[in-house]
Amino acid sequence: MARHSNNTLRTVRFYEEEGILRPVRRTEGGHRLFGKSELERLMLVTDMRAAGLSLDEIKQILAVKESAASGGEASKMATKVLAAKIDELREKLQELTRLQDDLMKTSDVMSVCLECHDPRFPLDCNSCARLQAVPNLPRSMRVLWSTNGRMKGSGGSGESA
Amino acid sequence: MARHSNNTLRTVRFYEEEGILRPVRRTEGGHRLFGKSELERLMLVTDMRAAGLSLDEIKQILAVKESAASGGEASKMATKVLAAKIDELREKLQELTRLQDDLMKTSDVMSVCLECHDPRFPLDCNSCARLQAVPNLPRSMRVLWSTNGRMKGSGGSGESA
DNA sequence: CATACACTGACGTAGCGTAAACGTTT
DNA sequence: TAAACGTTTACGCTACGTCAGTGTAT
């Protein structure tokens, strides 16, 4: 189970404690034996965790069927909660894509510094013509290359709470 | 700061303790005042956290410039670590996209259950012709609609550790 | 002066990691 | 029999949440 789902034994045991997984039985020596469908369950849980869902949210999703009185009701509930999660995923994907884009732009812009031995580094990169030549620096570039008041001699201009 | 970055005050204070943020000064009453660039820093940290990076990883990225002796060295280090993170982001985006796709397919397939009042629910959805008509059910559908041995009467076929 | 807001401890929580001591499987 | 692996118990860790009690900003 653990290896096939790229989890640790600790995680599998923890999920059992939480009532998310259940072994079909134990060996005489106490080792857990799981059904095949339980592995798919674990893999789904793993992916949802990676997507940022809490175990409580995941439990709620997994419990939809048994909390419904009919197939129609279960289907309606599931459709609703799935739609919400799909939407959250869409927004998260946008966030991550924007971050990735920002980092890539930074990596690109930063290539003009590869041969830099300018003595103004690290205190005064702002006055460097190579960087001033770039229209609008990506945020990660601004943050990573700023001195930020962290090293004395420079800093951000305004202050607020 | 907190509001502009969609964080809590607790988080801002925690990041200060961790050395990630630093107010330019305090008011006479003790309130923190931050520079404008510190907000961009916080927003970058927030996005990276949302992307799953640990605070230690983030600290390492933020410290690249000051840990380098020259602009060229800093640029080389940053390029390297950014490339790694960009790649991790690419893989994560794929994972989330696959999950989203799976959930959407499930939501779609499940629409055939919307009018279901079949008494075989919830124990025997497997034998339902409507579902058997679907070529290959998405994983989340299989997991959500299986009885899984969790309700007595049915279950996965093989067992293993 | 009132109301909203921020401050400093301090303990609580989620989701595991990790080590110890031991039994099981192969 | 030895090497590899699993089990329980229990404490540790990260990244904050959530009070309480008090002072500050407007």
Coordinates of C-alpha atoms (C1' of nucleotides) in Angstrom, one line a residue:
Chain A
M1 CA 0.0 0.0 0.0
A2 CA 2.5 2.6 1.2
R3 CA 4.9 1.9 -1.7
H4 CA 2.3 1.7 -4.4
S5 CA 0.8 5.0 -3.4
N6 CA 4.2 6.7 -2.6
N7 CA 3.3 7.2 1.0
T8 CA 4.9 6.1 4.2
L9 CA 3.7 3.4 6.6
R10 CA 3.1 6.1 9.1
T11 CA 0.6 7.8 6.7
V12 CA -1.3 4.6 6.0
R13 CA -1.6 3.9 9.7
F14 CA -2.7 7.4 10.4
Y15 CA -5.3 7.2 7.8
E16 CA -6.6 4.0 9.3
E17 CA -6.8 5.7 12.7
E18 CA -8.8 8.5 11.0
G19 CA -11.2 6.0 9.6
I20 CA -10.2 6.8 6.0
L21 CA -8.7 3.4 5.3
R22 CA -9.6 0.0 6.6
P23 CA -7.7 -3.3 6.2
V24 CA -9.9 -6.2 5.3
R25 CA -8.1 -8.2 8.0
R26 CA -4.9 -8.7 9.8
T27 CA -2.4 -11.6 9.4
E28 CA -1.8 -13.7 12.5
G29 CA 1.2 -11.6 13.2
G30 CA -0.7 -8.4 13.1
H31 CA 0.2 -7.1 9.6
R32 CA -2.5 -5.2 7.8
L33 CA -4.0 -6.7 4.6
F34 CA -5.8 -4.3 2.3
G35 CA -8.2 -4.9 -0.5
K36 CA -7.3 -3.8 -4.0
S37 CA -10.0 -1.1 -4.0
E38 CA -8.5 0.4 -0.8
L39 CA -5.4 1.2 -2.8
E40 CA -7.4 3.2 -5.3
R41 CA -9.0 5.0 -2.3
L42 CA -5.6 5.8 -0.9
M43 CA -4.3 7.1 -4.2
L44 CA -7.3 9.4 -4.5
V45 CA -6.8 10.6 -1.0
T46 CA -3.1 11.2 -1.8
D47 CA -3.9 13.2 -4.8
M48 CA -6.5 15.3 -3.0
R49 CA -4.0 16.0 -0.2
A50 CA -1.5 17.1 -2.8
A51 CA -4.2 19.4 -4.1
G52 CA -4.4 21.1 -0.7
L53 CA -7.6 19.5 0.6
S54 CA -7.8 18.9 4.3
L55 CA -8.5 15.4 5.6
D56 CA -11.8 16.6 6.8
E57 CA -12.8 17.8 3.4
I58 CA -11.7 14.5 1.9
K59 CA -13.6 12.6 4.5
Q60 CA -16.7 14.5 3.6
I61 CA -16.3 13.7 0.0
L62 CA -15.7 10.0 0.6
A63 CA -18.7 9.9 2.9
V64 CA -21.2 11.4 0.4
K65 CA -22.6 8.0 -0.8
E66 CA -23.3 6.5 2.6
S67 CA -24.8 9.7 3.8
A68 CA -27.4 9.7 1.1
A69 CA -30.8 7.9 1.1
S70 CA -31.0 7.2 -2.7
G71 CA -28.8 7.2 -5.7
G72 CA -30.3 10.4 -6.9
E73 CA -29.6 12.2 -3.7
A74 CA -26.1 10.9 -3.5
S75 CA -25.5 12.0 -7.1
K76 CA -26.8 15.4 -6.4
M77 CA -24.7 15.9 -3.3
A78 CA -21.6 14.6 -5.0
T79 CA -22.1 16.8 -8.1
K80 CA -22.4 19.8 -5.8
V81 CA -19.3 19.2 -3.7
L82 CA -17.3 18.1 -6.7
A83 CA -18.2 21.2 -8.6
A84 CA -16.9 23.3 -5.7
K85 CA -13.7 21.4 -5.5
I86 CA -13.2 21.6 -9.3
D87 CA -13.6 25.3 -9.0
E88 CA -11.1 25.6 -6.2
L89 CA -8.7 23.5 -8.3
R90 CA -9.2 25.9 -11.2
E91 CA -8.3 28.9 -9.1
K92 CA -5.3 27.1 -7.6
L93 CA -4.1 26.1 -11.0
Q94 CA -4.2 29.8 -12.0
E95 CA -2.2 30.8 -8.9
L96 CA 0.5 28.2 -9.5
T97 CA 0.6 29.0 -13.2
R98 CA 1.1 32.7 -12.4
L99 CA 3.8 31.9 -9.9
Q100 CA 5.5 29.6 -12.4
D101 CA 5.3 32.3 -15.0
D102 CA 6.7 34.9 -12.7
L103 CA 9.6 32.7 -11.8
M104 CA 10.4 31.8 -15.4
K105 CA 10.4 35.5 -16.3
T106 CA 12.8 36.2 -13.4
S107 CA 15.0 33.4 -14.5
D108 CA 15.1 34.9 -17.9
V109 CA 15.7 38.5 -16.9
M110 CA 18.3 37.4 -14.4
S111 CA 20.5 36.0 -17.3
V112 CA 21.8 39.5 -17.9
C113 CA 23.5 39.2 -14.5
L114 CA 25.4 36.0 -15.3
E115 CA 28.6 37.8 -16.1
C116 CA 28.2 40.5 -13.5
H117 CA 31.2 41.5 -11.4
D118 CA 30.0 45.0 -10.8
P119 CA 31.1 46.3 -7.4
R120 CA 27.7 47.9 -6.9
F121 CA 26.5 44.4 -6.1
P122 CA 24.8 43.6 -3.8
L123 CA 23.8 47.0 -2.5
D124 CA 22.9 48.9 -5.6
C125 CA 21.6 46.6 -8.3
N126 CA 18.8 49.1 -8.8
S127 CA 21.1 51.6 -10.5
C128 CA 22.4 49.0 -12.9
A129 CA 21.7 49.9 -16.5
R130 CA 21.2 46.3 -17.5
L131 CA 18.2 46.0 -15.2
Q132 CA 16.8 49.4 -15.8
A133 CA 16.7 48.4 -19.5
V134 CA 14.1 45.8 -18.6
P135 CA 10.5 47.3 -18.9
N136 CA 8.8 45.8 -15.9
L137 CA 10.6 43.3 -13.7
P138 CA 8.6 40.3 -12.5
R139 CA 7.8 40.4 -8.8
S140 CA 10.1 37.6 -7.8
M141 CA 12.9 39.5 -9.5
R142 CA 12.1 42.7 -7.6
V143 CA 12.0 40.8 -4.3
L144 CA 15.0 38.6 -4.8
W145 CA 17.2 41.4 -6.2
S146 CA 16.1 44.2 -3.8
T147 CA 18.2 45.1 -0.8
N148 CA 15.0 45.7 1.1
G149 CA 16.5 47.7 4.0
R150 CA 17.8 44.3 5.1
M151 CA 21.3 45.4 4.3
K152 CA 21.9 49.0 5.4
G153 CA 22.1 51.6 2.8
S154 CA 18.9 51.2 0.8
G155 CA 15.3 50.4 1.2
G156 CA 11.7 50.7 0.2
S157 CA 10.3 54.2 0.1
G158 CA 7.0 54.2 1.9
E159 CA 6.0 52.7 5.2
S160 CA 2.6 51.5 6.4
A161 CA 1.0 49.0 8.8
Chain B
M1 CA 0.1 44.0 5.4
A2 CA -2.1 41.2 6.6
R3 CA -5.1 42.4 4.7
H4 CA -3.2 43.4 1.5
S5 CA -1.7 39.9 1.3
N6 CA -4.7 38.0 2.4
N7 CA -2.9 36.7 5.5
T8 CA -3.6 36.9 9.2
L9 CA -1.8 39.0 11.7
R10 CA -0.6 35.8 13.3
T11 CA 1.1 34.8 10.1
V12 CA 2.8 38.2 9.7
R13 CA 4.1 38.0 13.2
F14 CA 5.2 34.4 12.7
Y15 CA 7.1 35.4 9.6
E16 CA 8.8 38.1 11.5
E17 CA 9.9 35.7 14.2
E18 CA 11.2 33.4 11.5
G19 CA 13.3 36.3 10.0
I20 CA 11.4 36.3 6.8
L21 CA 9.9 39.8 7.3
R22 CA 11.2 42.8 9.1
P23 CA 9.3 46.0 9.9
V24 CA 11.3 49.1 9.2
R25 CA 10.3 50.4 12.7
R26 CA 7.7 50.3 15.4
T27 CA 5.3 53.0 16.3
E28 CA 5.6 54.4 19.8
G29 CA 2.8 52.1 20.8
G30 CA 4.5 49.0 19.4
H31 CA 2.7 48.6 16.1
R32 CA 4.8 47.3 13.3
L33 CA 5.4 49.5 10.3
F34 CA 6.5 47.8 7.1
G35 CA 8.1 49.2 4.0
K36 CA 6.3 48.8 0.7
S37 CA 8.8 46.3 -0.7
E38 CA 8.1 44.1 2.3
L39 CA 4.6 43.7 1.1
E40 CA 5.8 42.3 -2.2
R41 CA 8.1 40.0 -0.3
L42 CA 5.2 38.8 1.8
M43 CA 3.0 38.3 -1.3
L44 CA 5.7 36.2 -2.9
V45 CA 6.1 34.1 0.2
T46 CA 2.4 33.6 0.3
D47 CA 2.2 32.4 -3.3
M48 CA 5.2 30.1 -2.7
R49 CA 3.5 28.7 0.4
A50 CA 0.4 28.1 -1.6
A51 CA 2.5 26.3 -4.1
G52 CA 3.6 23.9 -1.4
L53 CA 7.1 25.2 -0.6
S54 CA 8.2 25.0 3.0
L55 CA 9.3 28.0 4.8
D56 CA 12.9 26.6 4.8
E57 CA 12.9 26.3 1.0
I58 CA 11.5 29.8 0.7
K59 CA 14.1 31.2 3.1
Q60 CA 16.8 29.6 1.0
I61 CA 15.5 31.2 -2.1
L62 CA 15.2 34.6 -0.5
A63 CA 18.7 34.3 0.9
V64 CA 20.4 33.6 -2.5
K65 CA 21.5 37.1 -3.2
E66 CA 23.1 37.8 0.2
S67 CA 24.8 34.5 0.2
A68 CA 26.6 35.2 -3.0
A69 CA 29.9 37.1 -3.5
S70 CA 29.1 38.6 -6.9
G71 CA 26.2 39.3 -9.1
G72 CA 27.3 36.5 -11.5
E73 CA 27.4 34.0 -8.7
A74 CA 24.1 35.1 -7.3
S75 CA 22.5 34.9 -10.7
K76 CA 23.9 31.4 -11.2
M77 CA 22.6 30.2 -7.9
A78 CA 19.2 31.7 -8.4
T79 CA 18.9 30.3 -11.9
K80 CA 19.6 26.9 -10.6
V81 CA 17.2 26.9 -7.6
L82 CA 14.5 28.6 -9.7
A83 CA 14.8 26.0 -12.4
A84 CA 14.3 23.3 -9.8
K85 CA 11.2 25.0 -8.4
I86 CA 9.8 25.7 -11.8
D87 CA 10.1 22.0 -12.6
E88 CA 8.4 21.0 -9.4
L89 CA 5.7 23.4 -10.2
R90 CA 5.3 21.8 -13.7
E91 CA 4.8 18.4 -12.1
K92 CA 2.4 19.7 -9.5
L93 CA 0.4 21.4 -12.2
Q94 CA 0.2 18.1 -14.0
E95 CA -1.0 16.3 -10.9
L96 CA -3.7 18.8 -10.1
T97 CA -4.8 18.9 -13.7
R98 CA -5.1 15.2 -13.8
L99 CA -7.1 15.2 -10.6
Q100 CA -9.3 18.0 -11.9
D101 CA -9.9 16.1 -15.0
D102 CA -10.8 12.9 -13.1
L103 CA -13.2 14.8 -10.9
M104 CA -14.9 16.4 -13.9
K105 CA -15.3 13.1 -15.6
T106 CA -16.8 11.7 -12.5
S107 CA -19.2 14.6 -12.2
D108 CA -20.1 13.9 -15.8
V109 CA -20.6 10.2 -15.5
M110 CA -22.5 10.6 -12.3
S111 CA -25.2 12.5 -14.0
V112 CA -26.8 9.2 -15.1
C113 CA -27.5 8.6 -11.4
L114 CA -29.4 11.8 -10.9
E115 CA -32.8 10.2 -11.2
C116 CA -31.9 6.9 -9.6
H117 CA -34.2 5.4 -7.0
D118 CA -33.0 1.9 -7.7
P119 CA -33.2 -0.2 -4.5
R120 CA -29.9 -1.8 -5.2
F121 CA -28.4 1.5 -4.0
P122 CA -26.1 1.8 -2.1
L123 CA -24.9 -1.8 -1.9
D124 CA -24.9 -2.9 -5.5
C125 CA -24.3 0.0 -7.9
N126 CA -21.8 -2.2 -9.6
S127 CA -24.5 -4.3 -11.2
C128 CA -26.3 -1.2 -12.5
A129 CA -26.6 -1.3 -16.3
R130 CA -26.3 2.5 -16.5
L131 CA -22.8 2.4 -15.0
Q132 CA -21.7 -0.8 -16.8
A133 CA -22.5 1.0 -20.0
V134 CA -19.7 3.5 -19.3
P135 CA -16.4 2.2 -20.8
N136 CA -13.9 3.0 -18.1
L137 CA -15.0 4.9 -15.1
P138 CA -12.7 7.5 -13.7
R139 CA -10.9 6.6 -10.5
S140 CA -12.8 9.0 -8.3
M141 CA -16.1 7.5 -9.5
R142 CA -14.9 4.0 -8.8
V143 CA -13.8 5.1 -5.3
L144 CA -16.8 7.2 -4.5
W145 CA -19.4 4.7 -5.8
S146 CA -17.8 1.5 -4.5
T147 CA -19.0 -0.2 -1.4
N148 CA -15.5 -1.1 -0.6
G149 CA -16.2 -3.8 2.1
R150 CA -17.1 -0.8 4.3
M151 CA -20.7 -1.9 4.2
K152 CA -21.1 -5.6 4.5
G153 CA -22.1 -7.5 1.5
S154 CA -19.5 -6.5 -1.1
G155 CA -15.9 -5.6 -1.5
G156 CA -12.6 -5.6 -3.4
S157 CA -11.5 -8.9 -4.7
G158 CA -7.8 -9.3 -3.9
E159 CA -5.9 -8.6 -0.7
S160 CA -2.3 -7.6 -0.2
A161 CA -0.1 -5.7 2.2
Chain C
dC1 C1' -14.8 59.0 24.7
dA2 C1' -16.0 54.8 22.0
dT3 C1' -15.0 51.5 18.7
dA4 C1' -11.9 49.0 16.1
dC5 C1' -7.7 47.3 15.9
dA6 C1' -2.9 45.6 17.3
dC7 C1' 0.2 43.7 21.0
dT8 C1' 2.3 40.0 23.8
dG9 C1' 2.2 35.5 25.8
dA10 C1' 0.5 31.0 25.8
dC11 C1' -1.5 26.9 24.7
dG12 C1' -4.0 24.1 20.7
dT13 C1' -4.2 21.9 16.2
dA14 C1' -3.3 19.1 11.7
dG15 C1' -0.8 15.9 9.4
dC16 C1' 2.3 13.6 9.6
dG17 C1' 8.1 12.5 11.0
dT18 C1' 11.0 9.9 13.8
dA19 C1' 13.0 7.0 17.2
dA20 C1' 12.8 2.9 20.5
dA21 C1' 11.8 -1.7 21.4
dC22 C1' 10.0 -5.5 19.7
dG23 C1' 7.7 -9.1 16.8
dT24 C1' 7.0 -11.1 11.8
dT25 C1' 8.1 -12.6 7.2
dT26 C1' 11.0 -14.8 3.9
Chain D
dT1 C1' 19.4 -18.1 11.2
dA2 C1' 19.8 -13.5 9.3
dA3 C1' 18.1 -9.5 6.8
dA4 C1' 14.3 -6.9 5.8
dC5 C1' 10.2 -5.4 7.1
dG6 C1' 5.9 -4.3 10.0
dT7 C1' 3.8 -3.1 14.8
dT8 C1' 2.9 -0.2 18.8
dT9 C1' 3.8 3.6 21.7
dA10 C1' 5.1 8.0 22.2
dC11 C1' 7.2 12.3 21.7
dG12 C1' 8.6 16.0 18.0
dC13 C1' 7.8 19.2 14.3
dT14 C1' 5.9 22.8 11.0
dA15 C1' 3.0 26.5 10.2
dC16 C1' 0.1 28.5 11.9
dG17 C1' -5.2 29.1 14.9
dT18 C1' -7.2 30.8 18.8
dC19 C1' -7.9 32.4 23.0
dA20 C1' -6.9 36.0 27.0
dG21 C1' -5.7 40.2 28.8
dT22 C1' -4.1 44.6 27.7
dG23 C1' -2.7 48.7 25.3
dT24 C1' -3.0 51.7 20.8
dA25 C1' -5.1 54.2 16.8
dT26 C1' -8.9 57.1 15.0

